Structures are given as C-alpha cells and as structure tokens.
Amino acid sequence: MLHLRLITPAEKTDAAVRLIDGTIGTTHLCVLPGAARNPSGDVVLCDVAREAADDLLSGLQRLGLDTTGSIAVENIDLSLSERADKAEKEAPGESADAVLWEHLSEATHEESTLSVTYLAFITLATMIAACGVVLDNAILIVGAMAVGPEFGPLAGISTAAVQRRPRLALRSLIALLVGFAVAMAVTVLFSLFMDAVGLFSQEQLDADRPQTGFVYAPDWFSFVVAVLAGAAGTLSLTSAKSGALVGVAISVTTVPAAANAAVALSYGDTVQTWGSSEQLLLNLVGIIIAGTLTLLIQKSLWSKQHERLRRRATT
C-alpha cells in the first residue's frame, strides 16, 4: 500500500475526493478542511494499492494539484487493516508488477544527475577495477562492479525514451559519457602512478589473465548478458527491488572494461584498449535496449490493466 498526502485548494477538494472515491483500490480517506498553511488549502489523506496508484496520480495531476497544491507519496511498510486488505484485493494485478511512472522518473532523474558524488563513485570503482585487472583478481572486479553507479544514467535513458523526455535523456547521456571519461582519465593517471612506484607493470597486463581476460574480449555472450541484466535492472527499479539491482550491478562488465581500457592506454596497448572499449560500448547498448523494451512492455501491460480498472469504476 501507498499513503497519499494531498494539499488541495478549497475549490478543488471536492473534485479530488470524488476522484479518490471513484478509484478502485483506495481506502482510509480523510479530509482536513483548512489544515494546510503553505500553500493554504485543505489536506486530503488516503491509502491506495500500489497497482492502482499510477492512474490515481495521473488524475490528480490533471486536476493541477502538482502545481496549485502538493502530492506526496509514501510507502506503507505495515498496514493492519481489513479495509486495506480489501482495497488491495479489488485493485487489478499484483503490487510487485505495478509501475509508478512519476516515481520512476524521479528516481532516474536523481540517479542520472552529474554530481561530484556520482563522479567520485564511478572513478573509485574504475580505479578498484584497474587493480583487479592488473592483479587478475576476480574479487576486486566484482567489488568495483558493485560500487559503480552507471546503471542510473542507463535507466534514465531508457525511461526518457519511453516517456519521450528529451531533457532527461540528455542529462542521463551527459552523466554517462562525462562520468566514464573522467573515470578513465583519472585511472590512466592512477595507472601511471602505480607503475612508477612498481605496483603495476606491463608484464602483468600482458600476462595470461584467466579471471579477468574477458573484459577486453567482447563476444555475443557479453551482449546477451547485458540484455538480460538490463531487463532485470529495469524490473528492479520499477518494483523497488534494490537487492536485485545489486545483482545486476555485478553481472555486467562496464566499469571493469573501462578500467582495462584506461590501464592499457597508459601502456600504449591499443589492442586491449580497443577491445575493452568495444566491450564497454556493447554492454551499454545492450542494457539501454533491454531497459527500453522492458519499460515498453510494462507500459503496454499496465495500460490494459488501467483500462479494465476504469471500466470497473464506471460500472
């Protein structure tokens, strides 16, 4: 269940209440006349099943409450209520399958913004991966993949494509390209420093690396894994399954490929630099394609669910 807190101008309160009453899957409706001060107006509270929330939020936005008042949504971790149980049973579909498009847009907007923290995470992840490829240490590679924040911009591009939001697409693309460019540039300098102090060597890079050699040898399996991971990652975002997103992060070789390219570039190894760059590009494209297709399928399925919900509400 989700909890909605609305601030509505007095003249729009009745319309908002009628909309909530007419939405299957809502309960615990409370109206507090004149309770809001900034902005002034009435406060309307209700609970709604997650699978019915997107349609309700769209209707509230059509009333203009996002501009003249406020719409706040919170997750309810525990609700001991027969009415809540009934509302969830009446709402079509399953809550785990529901997509809150506004929440997805907000989440991807936050995760795809180019910031100092984002640059720090992707740079540190790439430097950790650089140590992993030189030492042929799979544990360091997995750690670097878990630290990397690059799935946020990738999900932002997919979301922007489905929702036709060019500004979100541009913001996500800038974060992705600038993030990897900065991370790889710093990692080149890091590699030169590590070589100067005797911790990195070209012999280590050129040696047989059974644990990490795959990061500069792209093949169709790389693309297949990227597509599967992109679909899983998108589902984890839409269903708020953060644990699944961690699994996605450690299954795709984006950061390790960027790290190997940077280390190879520092030694002038064009073969590994090009192979790692291909691996990186292949994985990024696969994730974006899979994420976009997954969202399109979810959008199509839930549009049919919403249509059935509207028909039930009018009968």
PDB file of C-alpha atoms in Angstrom:
ATOM      1  CA  MET A   1       0.000   0.000   0.000  1.00  0.00           C
ATOM      2  CA  LEU A   2       0.944   3.628  -0.548  1.00  0.00           C
ATOM      3  CA  HIS A   3      -0.055   6.638   1.537  1.00  0.00           C
ATOM      4  CA  LEU A   4      -1.010   9.840  -0.264  1.00  0.00           C
ATOM      5  CA  ARG A   5      -0.941  13.268   1.360  1.00  0.00           C
ATOM      6  CA  LEU A   6      -2.523  15.989  -0.731  1.00  0.00           C
ATOM      7  CA  ILE A   7      -2.728  19.728  -0.237  1.00  0.00           C
ATOM      8  CA  THR A   8      -5.610  20.999  -2.336  1.00  0.00           C
ATOM      9  CA  PRO A   9      -7.054  24.474  -2.893  1.00  0.00           C
ATOM     10  CA  ALA A  10     -10.515  24.565  -1.325  1.00  0.00           C
ATOM     11  CA  GLU A  11     -12.213  24.821  -4.710  1.00  0.00           C
ATOM     12  CA  LYS A  12     -10.551  21.582  -5.917  1.00  0.00           C
ATOM     13  CA  THR A  13     -11.034  19.460  -2.809  1.00  0.00           C
ATOM     14  CA  ASP A  14     -14.411  18.043  -3.845  1.00  0.00           C
ATOM     15  CA  ALA A  15     -13.054  17.023  -7.249  1.00  0.00           C
ATOM     16  CA  ALA A  16     -10.044  15.344  -5.642  1.00  0.00           C
ATOM     17  CA  VAL A  17     -12.229  13.481  -3.157  1.00  0.00           C
ATOM     18  CA  ARG A  18     -14.572  12.297  -5.931  1.00  0.00           C
ATOM     19  CA  LEU A  19     -11.577  11.055  -7.907  1.00  0.00           C
ATOM     20  CA  ILE A  20     -10.251   9.126  -4.901  1.00  0.00           C
ATOM     21  CA  ASP A  21     -13.696   7.698  -4.108  1.00  0.00           C
ATOM     22  CA  GLY A  22     -14.072   6.575  -7.706  1.00  0.00           C
ATOM     23  CA  THR A  23     -10.696   4.827  -7.835  1.00  0.00           C
ATOM     24  CA  ILE A  24     -10.782   1.130  -7.071  1.00  0.00           C
ATOM     25  CA  GLY A  25      -8.102   0.200  -4.556  1.00  0.00           C
ATOM     26  CA  THR A  26      -8.323   3.272  -2.296  1.00  0.00           C
ATOM     27  CA  THR A  27      -9.275   3.435   1.376  1.00  0.00           C
ATOM     28  CA  HIS A  28      -8.759   5.354   4.636  1.00  0.00           C
ATOM     29  CA  LEU A  29      -9.839   8.669   3.108  1.00  0.00           C
ATOM     30  CA  CYS A  30      -9.509  11.671   5.434  1.00  0.00           C
ATOM     31  CA  VAL A  31     -10.271  15.334   4.687  1.00  0.00           C
ATOM     32  CA  LEU A  32      -8.907  18.102   6.928  1.00  0.00           C
ATOM     33  CA  PRO A  33     -10.529  21.395   5.816  1.00  0.00           C
ATOM     34  CA  GLY A  34      -8.252  24.416   6.040  1.00  0.00           C
ATOM     35  CA  ALA A  35      -5.420  22.483   7.695  1.00  0.00           C
ATOM     36  CA  ALA A  36      -2.726  23.496   5.202  1.00  0.00           C
ATOM     37  CA  ARG A  37      -0.878  26.794   5.589  1.00  0.00           C
ATOM     38  CA  ASN A  38       1.891  26.771   2.960  1.00  0.00           C
ATOM     39  CA  PRO A  39       0.306  26.572   0.483  1.00  0.00           C
ATOM     40  CA  SER A  40      -3.038  27.304   2.078  1.00  0.00           C
ATOM     41  CA  GLY A  41      -5.855  24.840   1.478  1.00  0.00           C
ATOM     42  CA  ASP A  42      -7.261  21.542   2.626  1.00  0.00           C
ATOM     43  CA  VAL A  43      -5.333  18.385   3.474  1.00  0.00           C
ATOM     44  CA  VAL A  44      -6.575  15.129   1.979  1.00  0.00           C
ATOM     45  CA  LEU A  45      -5.135  11.801   3.146  1.00  0.00           C
ATOM     46  CA  CYS A  46      -5.746   8.339   1.749  1.00  0.00           C
ATOM     47  CA  ASP A  47      -4.183   4.937   1.202  1.00  0.00           C
ATOM     48  CA  VAL A  48      -4.092   3.325  -2.221  1.00  0.00           C
ATOM     49  CA  ALA A  49      -2.992  -0.058  -3.523  1.00  0.00           C
ATOM     50  CA  ARG A  50       0.256   0.276  -5.458  1.00  0.00           C
ATOM     51  CA  GLU A  51      -1.278  -1.260  -8.568  1.00  0.00           C
ATOM     52  CA  ALA A  52      -3.969   1.460  -8.638  1.00  0.00           C
ATOM     53  CA  ALA A  53      -1.729   4.376  -7.699  1.00  0.00           C
ATOM     54  CA  ASP A  54      -0.404   5.396 -11.114  1.00  0.00           C
ATOM     55  CA  ASP A  55      -3.884   6.004 -12.523  1.00  0.00           C
ATOM     56  CA  LEU A  56      -4.881   7.984  -9.428  1.00  0.00           C
ATOM     57  CA  LEU A  57      -1.736  10.100  -9.530  1.00  0.00           C
ATOM     58  CA  SER A  58      -2.338  10.900 -13.193  1.00  0.00           C
ATOM     59  CA  GLY A  59      -5.865  12.048 -12.368  1.00  0.00           C
ATOM     60  CA  LEU A  60      -4.662  14.245  -9.509  1.00  0.00           C
ATOM     61  CA  GLN A  61      -2.111  15.826 -11.818  1.00  0.00           C
ATOM     62  CA  ARG A  62      -4.837  16.536 -14.357  1.00  0.00           C
ATOM     63  CA  LEU A  63      -6.593  18.462 -11.581  1.00  0.00           C
ATOM     64  CA  GLY A  64      -3.446  20.570 -11.293  1.00  0.00           C
ATOM     65  CA  LEU A  65      -2.663  19.640  -7.692  1.00  0.00           C
ATOM     66  CA  ASP A  66       1.030  19.272  -8.504  1.00  0.00           C
ATOM     67  CA  THR A  67       1.147  22.992  -9.357  1.00  0.00           C
ATOM     68  CA  THR A  68      -1.529  24.558  -7.149  1.00  0.00           C
ATOM     69  CA  GLY A  69      -1.035  22.294  -4.146  1.00  0.00           C
ATOM     70  CA  SER A  70       1.036  19.230  -3.337  1.00  0.00           C
ATOM     71  CA  ILE A  71       1.049  15.479  -3.945  1.00  0.00           C
ATOM     72  CA  ALA A  72       3.246  13.392  -1.629  1.00  0.00           C
ATOM     73  CA  VAL A  73       3.532   9.597  -1.776  1.00  0.00           C
ATOM     74  CA  GLU A  74       4.975   7.315   0.910  1.00  0.00           C
ATOM     75  CA  ASN A  75       5.373   3.547   1.145  1.00  0.00           C
ATOM     76  CA  ILE A  76       3.441   1.844   3.940  1.00  0.00           C
ATOM     77  CA  ASP A  77       5.617  -0.868   5.440  1.00  0.00           C
ATOM     78  CA  LEU A  78       2.851  -2.277   7.614  1.00  0.00           C
ATOM     79  CA  SER A  79      -0.896  -1.764   7.492  1.00  0.00           C
ATOM     80  CA  LEU A  80      -3.129  -3.773   9.839  1.00  0.00           C
ATOM     81  CA  SER A  81      -6.494  -3.073   8.288  1.00  0.00           C
ATOM     82  CA  GLU A  82      -9.213  -5.213   6.731  1.00  0.00           C
ATOM     83  CA  ARG A  83     -10.125  -2.255   4.515  1.00  0.00           C
ATOM     84  CA  ALA A  84      -6.577  -2.083   3.227  1.00  0.00           C
ATOM     85  CA  ASP A  85      -6.591  -5.812   2.502  1.00  0.00           C
ATOM     86  CA  LYS A  86      -9.885  -5.425   0.643  1.00  0.00           C
ATOM     87  CA  ALA A  87      -8.577  -2.482  -1.377  1.00  0.00           C
ATOM     88  CA  GLU A  88      -5.523  -4.470  -2.457  1.00  0.00           C
ATOM     89  CA  LYS A  89      -7.700  -7.427  -3.489  1.00  0.00           C
ATOM     90  CA  GLU A  90     -10.021  -5.175  -5.518  1.00  0.00           C
ATOM     91  CA  ALA A  91      -7.175  -3.468  -7.391  1.00  0.00           C
ATOM     92  CA  PRO A  92      -6.223  -5.292 -10.595  1.00  0.00           C
ATOM     93  CA  GLY A  93      -2.886  -7.041 -10.914  1.00  0.00           C
ATOM     94  CA  GLU A  94      -0.148  -7.510  -8.358  1.00  0.00           C
ATOM     95  CA  SER A  95       1.626  -4.731  -6.476  1.00  0.00           C
ATOM     96  CA  ALA A  96       5.060  -6.118  -7.375  1.00  0.00           C
ATOM     97  CA  ASP A  97       4.205  -5.705 -11.070  1.00  0.00           C
ATOM     98  CA  ALA A  98       2.931  -2.139 -10.787  1.00  0.00           C
ATOM     99  CA  VAL A  99       4.871   0.733 -12.321  1.00  0.00           C
ATOM    100  CA  LEU A 100       4.700   4.215 -10.808  1.00  0.00           C
ATOM    101  CA  TRP A 101       5.905   6.280 -13.729  1.00  0.00           C
ATOM    102  CA  GLU A 102       6.311   9.502 -11.781  1.00  0.00           C
ATOM    103  CA  HIS A 103       8.343   7.679  -9.133  1.00  0.00           C
ATOM    104  CA  LEU A 104      10.471   6.065 -11.831  1.00  0.00           C
ATOM    105  CA  SER A 105      11.085   9.438 -13.479  1.00  0.00           C
ATOM    106  CA  GLU A 106      12.031  10.993 -10.140  1.00  0.00           C
ATOM    107  CA  ALA A 107      14.347   8.114  -9.243  1.00  0.00           C
ATOM    108  CA  THR A 108      16.134   8.088 -12.592  1.00  0.00           C
ATOM    109  CA  HIS A 109      16.377  11.894 -12.554  1.00  0.00           C
ATOM    110  CA  GLU A 110      18.173  11.743  -9.210  1.00  0.00           C
ATOM    111  CA  GLU A 111      20.426   8.829 -10.178  1.00  0.00           C
ATOM    112  CA  SER A 112      21.338  10.282 -13.573  1.00  0.00           C
ATOM    113  CA  THR A 113      22.379  13.753 -12.432  1.00  0.00           C
ATOM    114  CA  LEU A 114      26.049  14.556 -12.948  1.00  0.00           C
ATOM    115  CA  SER A 115      27.328  15.366  -9.468  1.00  0.00           C
ATOM    116  CA  VAL A 116      30.553  15.247  -7.504  1.00  0.00           C
ATOM    117  CA  THR A 117      29.324  12.162  -5.655  1.00  0.00           C
ATOM    118  CA  TYR A 118      28.461  10.369  -8.898  1.00  0.00           C
ATOM    119  CA  LEU A 119      31.880  11.186 -10.368  1.00  0.00           C
ATOM    120  CA  ALA A 120      33.589  10.061  -7.181  1.00  0.00           C
ATOM    121  CA  PHE A 121      31.810   6.694  -7.148  1.00  0.00           C
ATOM    122  CA  ILE A 122      32.411   5.878 -10.809  1.00  0.00           C
ATOM    123  CA  THR A 123      36.051   6.995 -10.581  1.00  0.00           C
ATOM    124  CA  LEU A 124      36.736   4.975  -7.441  1.00  0.00           C
ATOM    125  CA  ALA A 125      35.001   1.956  -8.976  1.00  0.00           C
ATOM    126  CA  THR A 126      37.169   2.226 -12.092  1.00  0.00           C
ATOM    127  CA  MET A 127      40.358   2.535 -10.052  1.00  0.00           C
ATOM    128  CA  ILE A 128      39.407  -0.528  -7.986  1.00  0.00           C
ATOM    129  CA  ALA A 129      38.717  -2.405 -11.210  1.00  0.00           C
ATOM    130  CA  ALA A 130      42.113  -1.310 -12.539  1.00  0.00           C
ATOM    131  CA  CYS A 131      43.754  -3.044  -9.596  1.00  0.00           C
ATOM    132  CA  GLY A 132      41.598  -6.063 -10.295  1.00  0.00           C
ATOM    133  CA  VAL A 133      42.564  -6.412 -13.965  1.00  0.00           C
ATOM    134  CA  VAL A 134      46.286  -5.939 -13.311  1.00  0.00           C
ATOM    135  CA  LEU A 135      46.277  -8.452 -10.447  1.00  0.00           C
ATOM    136  CA  ASP A 136      43.802 -10.735 -12.259  1.00  0.00           C
ATOM    137  CA  ASN A 137      41.686 -10.657  -9.119  1.00  0.00           C
ATOM    138  CA  ALA A 138      38.016 -11.502  -9.655  1.00  0.00           C
ATOM    139  CA  ILE A 139      37.042 -10.320  -6.164  1.00  0.00           C
ATOM    140  CA  LEU A 140      38.242  -6.789  -6.892  1.00  0.00           C
ATOM    141  CA  ILE A 141      36.381  -6.850 -10.204  1.00  0.00           C
ATOM    142  CA  VAL A 142      33.129  -7.829  -8.500  1.00  0.00           C
ATOM    143  CA  GLY A 143      33.660  -5.151  -5.851  1.00  0.00           C
ATOM    144  CA  ALA A 144      34.221  -2.486  -8.489  1.00  0.00           C
ATOM    145  CA  MET A 145      31.100  -3.549 -10.360  1.00  0.00           C
ATOM    146  CA  ALA A 146      29.013  -3.256  -7.192  1.00  0.00           C
ATOM    147  CA  VAL A 147      30.355   0.252  -6.466  1.00  0.00           C
ATOM    148  CA  GLY A 148      29.776   1.624  -9.978  1.00  0.00           C
ATOM    149  CA  PRO A 149      26.717   3.928 -10.261  1.00  0.00           C
ATOM    150  CA  GLU A 150      26.392   3.781 -14.053  1.00  0.00           C
ATOM    151  CA  PHE A 151      23.060   1.940 -14.116  1.00  0.00           C
ATOM    152  CA  GLY A 152      21.277   5.133 -13.020  1.00  0.00           C
ATOM    153  CA  PRO A 153      22.023   7.064 -16.242  1.00  0.00           C
ATOM    154  CA  LEU A 154      21.374   3.948 -18.330  1.00  0.00           C
ATOM    155  CA  ALA A 155      17.931   3.580 -16.733  1.00  0.00           C
ATOM    156  CA  GLY A 156      17.402   7.302 -17.234  1.00  0.00           C
ATOM    157  CA  ILE A 157      17.987   6.981 -20.990  1.00  0.00           C
ATOM    158  CA  SER A 158      15.524   4.076 -21.216  1.00  0.00           C
ATOM    159  CA  THR A 159      12.910   5.928 -19.167  1.00  0.00           C
ATOM    160  CA  ALA A 160      13.345   9.075 -21.245  1.00  0.00           C
ATOM    161  CA  ALA A 161      12.924   7.096 -24.465  1.00  0.00           C
ATOM    162  CA  VAL A 162       9.660   5.522 -23.296  1.00  0.00           C
ATOM    163  CA  GLN A 163       8.227   8.704 -21.774  1.00  0.00           C
ATOM    164  CA  ARG A 164       9.590  10.950 -24.513  1.00  0.00           C
ATOM    165  CA  ARG A 165      11.504  13.241 -22.198  1.00  0.00           C
ATOM    166  CA  PRO A 166      14.448  14.600 -24.176  1.00  0.00           C
ATOM    167  CA  ARG A 167      15.816  16.629 -21.265  1.00  0.00           C
ATOM    168  CA  LEU A 168      16.072  13.525 -19.079  1.00  0.00           C
ATOM    169  CA  ALA A 169      17.734  11.667 -21.957  1.00  0.00           C
ATOM    170  CA  LEU A 170      20.283  14.445 -22.431  1.00  0.00           C
ATOM    171  CA  ARG A 171      21.001  14.691 -18.693  1.00  0.00           C
ATOM    172  CA  SER A 172      21.486  10.922 -18.458  1.00  0.00           C
ATOM    173  CA  LEU A 173      23.696  10.788 -21.552  1.00  0.00           C
ATOM    174  CA  ILE A 174      25.896  13.603 -20.242  1.00  0.00           C
ATOM    175  CA  ALA A 175      26.248  11.863 -16.863  1.00  0.00           C
ATOM    176  CA  LEU A 176      27.150   8.590 -18.580  1.00  0.00           C
ATOM    177  CA  LEU A 177      29.694   9.999 -21.042  1.00  0.00           C
ATOM    178  CA  VAL A 178      31.292  12.550 -18.736  1.00  0.00           C
ATOM    179  CA  GLY A 179      31.367  10.046 -15.875  1.00  0.00           C
ATOM    180  CA  PHE A 180      33.236   7.395 -17.856  1.00  0.00           C
ATOM    181  CA  ALA A 181      35.520   9.984 -19.486  1.00  0.00           C
ATOM    182  CA  VAL A 182      36.561  11.437 -16.113  1.00  0.00           C
ATOM    183  CA  ALA A 183      36.895   8.000 -14.511  1.00  0.00           C
ATOM    184  CA  MET A 184      39.069   6.659 -17.332  1.00  0.00           C
ATOM    185  CA  ALA A 185      41.242   9.784 -17.438  1.00  0.00           C
ATOM    186  CA  VAL A 186      41.887   9.630 -13.688  1.00  0.00           C
ATOM    187  CA  THR A 187      42.522   5.889 -13.929  1.00  0.00           C
ATOM    188  CA  VAL A 188      45.162   6.480 -16.626  1.00  0.00           C
ATOM    189  CA  LEU A 189      46.969   8.815 -14.224  1.00  0.00           C
ATOM    190  CA  PHE A 190      46.451   6.309 -11.403  1.00  0.00           C
ATOM    191  CA  SER A 191      47.953   3.554 -13.557  1.00  0.00           C
ATOM    192  CA  LEU A 192      50.999   5.688 -14.398  1.00  0.00           C
ATOM    193  CA  PHE A 193      51.492   6.417 -10.701  1.00  0.00           C
ATOM    194  CA  MET A 194      51.166   2.745  -9.759  1.00  0.00           C
ATOM    195  CA  ASP A 195      53.677   1.839 -12.461  1.00  0.00           C
ATOM    196  CA  ALA A 196      56.101   4.493 -11.204  1.00  0.00           C
ATOM    197  CA  VAL A 197      56.045   3.044  -7.691  1.00  0.00           C
ATOM    198  CA  GLY A 198      56.427  -0.503  -9.000  1.00  0.00           C
ATOM    199  CA  LEU A 199      52.928  -1.801  -8.219  1.00  0.00           C
ATOM    200  CA  PHE A 200      51.724  -2.036 -11.840  1.00  0.00           C
ATOM    201  CA  SER A 201      53.708  -3.358 -14.800  1.00  0.00           C
ATOM    202  CA  GLN A 202      53.049  -4.003 -18.458  1.00  0.00           C
ATOM    203  CA  GLU A 203      54.098  -7.609 -17.937  1.00  0.00           C
ATOM    204  CA  GLN A 204      51.151  -8.070 -15.578  1.00  0.00           C
ATOM    205  CA  LEU A 205      48.801  -6.529 -18.105  1.00  0.00           C
ATOM    206  CA  ASP A 206      50.103  -8.675 -20.981  1.00  0.00           C
ATOM    207  CA  ALA A 207      50.227 -11.898 -18.952  1.00  0.00           C
ATOM    208  CA  ASP A 208      47.620 -14.614 -19.235  1.00  0.00           C
ATOM    209  CA  ARG A 209      44.662 -13.478 -17.105  1.00  0.00           C
ATOM    210  CA  PRO A 210      42.117 -16.296 -16.804  1.00  0.00           C
ATOM    211  CA  GLN A 211      39.985 -14.401 -14.264  1.00  0.00           C
ATOM    212  CA  THR A 212      39.769 -11.021 -15.996  1.00  0.00           C
ATOM    213  CA  GLY A 213      40.796 -11.511 -19.630  1.00  0.00           C
ATOM    214  CA  PHE A 214      37.150 -11.403 -20.692  1.00  0.00           C
ATOM    215  CA  VAL A 215      36.954  -7.630 -20.133  1.00  0.00           C
ATOM    216  CA  TYR A 216      38.773  -6.924 -23.399  1.00  0.00           C
ATOM    217  CA  ALA A 217      37.368  -9.843 -25.422  1.00  0.00           C
ATOM    218  CA  PRO A 218      33.789  -8.903 -26.374  1.00  0.00           C
ATOM    219  CA  ASP A 219      31.543 -11.583 -27.854  1.00  0.00           C
ATOM    220  CA  TRP A 220      27.861 -12.373 -28.245  1.00  0.00           C
ATOM    221  CA  PHE A 221      27.683 -13.721 -24.709  1.00  0.00           C
ATOM    222  CA  SER A 222      28.655 -10.247 -23.469  1.00  0.00           C
ATOM    223  CA  PHE A 223      25.708  -8.747 -25.327  1.00  0.00           C
ATOM    224  CA  VAL A 224      23.295 -11.445 -24.165  1.00  0.00           C
ATOM    225  CA  VAL A 225      24.297 -10.937 -20.522  1.00  0.00           C
ATOM    226  CA  ALA A 226      23.974  -7.160 -20.910  1.00  0.00           C
ATOM    227  CA  VAL A 227      20.454  -7.532 -22.336  1.00  0.00           C
ATOM    228  CA  LEU A 228      19.376  -9.881 -19.551  1.00  0.00           C
ATOM    229  CA  ALA A 229      20.925  -7.635 -16.899  1.00  0.00           C
ATOM    230  CA  GLY A 230      19.280  -4.552 -18.420  1.00  0.00           C
ATOM    231  CA  ALA A 231      15.860  -6.192 -18.237  1.00  0.00           C
ATOM    232  CA  ALA A 232      16.463  -7.361 -14.662  1.00  0.00           C
ATOM    233  CA  GLY A 233      17.752  -3.968 -13.582  1.00  0.00           C
ATOM    234  CA  THR A 234      14.755  -2.165 -15.032  1.00  0.00           C
ATOM    235  CA  LEU A 235      12.374  -4.558 -13.306  1.00  0.00           C
ATOM    236  CA  SER A 236      14.229  -3.991 -10.035  1.00  0.00           C
ATOM    237  CA  LEU A 237      13.702  -0.239 -10.372  1.00  0.00           C
ATOM    238  CA  THR A 238      10.020  -0.422 -11.242  1.00  0.00           C
ATOM    239  CA  SER A 239       9.285  -2.886  -8.450  1.00  0.00           C
ATOM    240  CA  ALA A 240      11.677  -1.277  -5.921  1.00  0.00           C
ATOM    241  CA  LYS A 241      13.701  -4.489  -5.552  1.00  0.00           C
ATOM    242  CA  SER A 242      17.061  -2.993  -4.579  1.00  0.00           C
ATOM    243  CA  GLY A 243      18.570  -6.391  -3.863  1.00  0.00           C
ATOM    244  CA  ALA A 244      18.010  -7.422  -7.468  1.00  0.00           C
ATOM    245  CA  LEU A 245      19.661  -4.207  -8.650  1.00  0.00           C
ATOM    246  CA  VAL A 246      22.837  -5.117  -6.747  1.00  0.00           C
ATOM    247  CA  GLY A 247      22.851  -8.432  -8.558  1.00  0.00           C
ATOM    248  CA  VAL A 248      22.572  -6.628 -11.869  1.00  0.00           C
ATOM    249  CA  ALA A 249      25.458  -4.341 -10.955  1.00  0.00           C
ATOM    250  CA  ILE A 250      27.844  -7.244 -10.501  1.00  0.00           C
ATOM    251  CA  SER A 251      26.822  -9.083 -13.668  1.00  0.00           C
ATOM    252  CA  VAL A 252      27.795  -6.603 -16.385  1.00  0.00           C
ATOM    253  CA  THR A 253      31.376  -5.611 -17.201  1.00  0.00           C
ATOM    254  CA  THR A 254      31.016  -1.888 -17.806  1.00  0.00           C
ATOM    255  CA  VAL A 255      33.361  -0.460 -15.158  1.00  0.00           C
ATOM    256  CA  PRO A 256      35.962  -3.275 -15.492  1.00  0.00           C
ATOM    257  CA  ALA A 257      36.063  -2.767 -19.264  1.00  0.00           C
ATOM    258  CA  ALA A 258      36.587   0.972 -18.794  1.00  0.00           C
ATOM    259  CA  ALA A 259      39.341   0.262 -16.252  1.00  0.00           C
ATOM    260  CA  ASN A 260      41.141  -2.182 -18.534  1.00  0.00           C
ATOM    261  CA  ALA A 261      40.959   0.313 -21.388  1.00  0.00           C
ATOM    262  CA  ALA A 262      42.472   3.012 -19.180  1.00  0.00           C
ATOM    263  CA  VAL A 263      45.315   0.819 -17.924  1.00  0.00           C
ATOM    264  CA  ALA A 264      46.058  -0.449 -21.435  1.00  0.00           C
ATOM    265  CA  LEU A 265      46.042   3.129 -22.735  1.00  0.00           C
ATOM    266  CA  SER A 266      48.610   4.131 -20.130  1.00  0.00           C
ATOM    267  CA  TYR A 267      50.943   1.473 -21.583  1.00  0.00           C
ATOM    268  CA  GLY A 268      50.087   2.238 -25.200  1.00  0.00           C
ATOM    269  CA  ASP A 269      48.434  -1.167 -25.718  1.00  0.00           C
ATOM    270  CA  THR A 270      45.961  -0.298 -28.480  1.00  0.00           C
ATOM    271  CA  VAL A 271      44.693  -3.863 -28.863  1.00  0.00           C
ATOM    272  CA  GLN A 272      43.436  -4.137 -25.293  1.00  0.00           C
ATOM    273  CA  THR A 273      42.285  -0.511 -25.293  1.00  0.00           C
ATOM    274  CA  TRP A 274      40.128  -1.069 -28.361  1.00  0.00           C
ATOM    275  CA  GLY A 275      38.844  -4.467 -27.196  1.00  0.00           C
ATOM    276  CA  SER A 276      37.869  -3.089 -23.782  1.00  0.00           C
ATOM    277  CA  SER A 277      36.180  -0.083 -25.397  1.00  0.00           C
ATOM    278  CA  GLU A 278      34.150  -2.427 -27.603  1.00  0.00           C
ATOM    279  CA  GLN A 279      33.191  -4.450 -24.543  1.00  0.00           C
ATOM    280  CA  LEU A 280      32.097  -1.283 -22.739  1.00  0.00           C
ATOM    281  CA  LEU A 281      30.047   0.006 -25.666  1.00  0.00           C
ATOM    282  CA  LEU A 282      28.455  -3.398 -26.281  1.00  0.00           C
ATOM    283  CA  ASN A 283      27.309  -3.657 -22.674  1.00  0.00           C
ATOM    284  CA  LEU A 284      25.979  -0.100 -22.529  1.00  0.00           C
ATOM    285  CA  VAL A 285      23.966  -0.524 -25.730  1.00  0.00           C
ATOM    286  CA  GLY A 286      22.609  -3.899 -24.596  1.00  0.00           C
ATOM    287  CA  ILE A 287      21.430  -2.508 -21.245  1.00  0.00           C
ATOM    288  CA  ILE A 288      19.737   0.507 -22.868  1.00  0.00           C
ATOM    289  CA  ILE A 289      17.944  -1.620 -25.472  1.00  0.00           C
ATOM    290  CA  ALA A 290      16.760  -4.137 -22.888  1.00  0.00           C
ATOM    291  CA  GLY A 291      15.697  -1.446 -20.427  1.00  0.00           C
ATOM    292  CA  THR A 292      13.692   0.406 -23.062  1.00  0.00           C
ATOM    293  CA  LEU A 293      11.949  -2.745 -24.320  1.00  0.00           C
ATOM    294  CA  THR A 294      11.149  -3.820 -20.746  1.00  0.00           C
ATOM    295  CA  LEU A 295       9.532  -0.469 -19.963  1.00  0.00           C
ATOM    296  CA  LEU A 296       7.563  -0.523 -23.219  1.00  0.00           C
ATOM    297  CA  ILE A 297       6.195  -3.974 -22.393  1.00  0.00           C
ATOM    298  CA  GLN A 298       5.318  -2.898 -18.850  1.00  0.00           C
ATOM    299  CA  LYS A 299       3.649   0.247 -20.146  1.00  0.00           C
ATOM    300  CA  SER A 300       1.560  -1.764 -22.592  1.00  0.00           C
ATOM    301  CA  LEU A 301       0.501  -4.318 -19.977  1.00  0.00           C
ATOM    302  CA  TRP A 302      -0.411  -1.706 -17.385  1.00  0.00           C
ATOM    303  CA  SER A 303      -2.320   0.443 -19.856  1.00  0.00           C
ATOM    304  CA  LYS A 304      -4.580  -2.574 -20.366  1.00  0.00           C
ATOM    305  CA  GLN A 305      -4.880  -3.025 -16.596  1.00  0.00           C
ATOM    306  CA  HIS A 306      -5.782   0.644 -16.156  1.00  0.00           C
ATOM    307  CA  GLU A 307      -8.402   0.403 -18.870  1.00  0.00           C
ATOM    308  CA  ARG A 308     -10.040  -2.529 -17.079  1.00  0.00           C
ATOM    309  CA  LEU A 309      -9.820  -0.546 -13.823  1.00  0.00           C
ATOM    310  CA  ARG A 310     -11.640   2.424 -15.405  1.00  0.00           C
ATOM    311  CA  ARG A 311     -14.345   0.146 -16.777  1.00  0.00           C
ATOM    312  CA  ARG A 312     -14.912  -1.413 -13.370  1.00  0.00           C
ATOM    313  CA  ALA A 313     -15.072   2.038 -11.773  1.00  0.00           C
ATOM    314  CA  THR A 314     -17.794   3.207 -14.159  1.00  0.00           C
ATOM    315  CA  THR A 315     -19.987   0.093 -13.828  1.00  0.00           C
TER     316      THR A 315
END
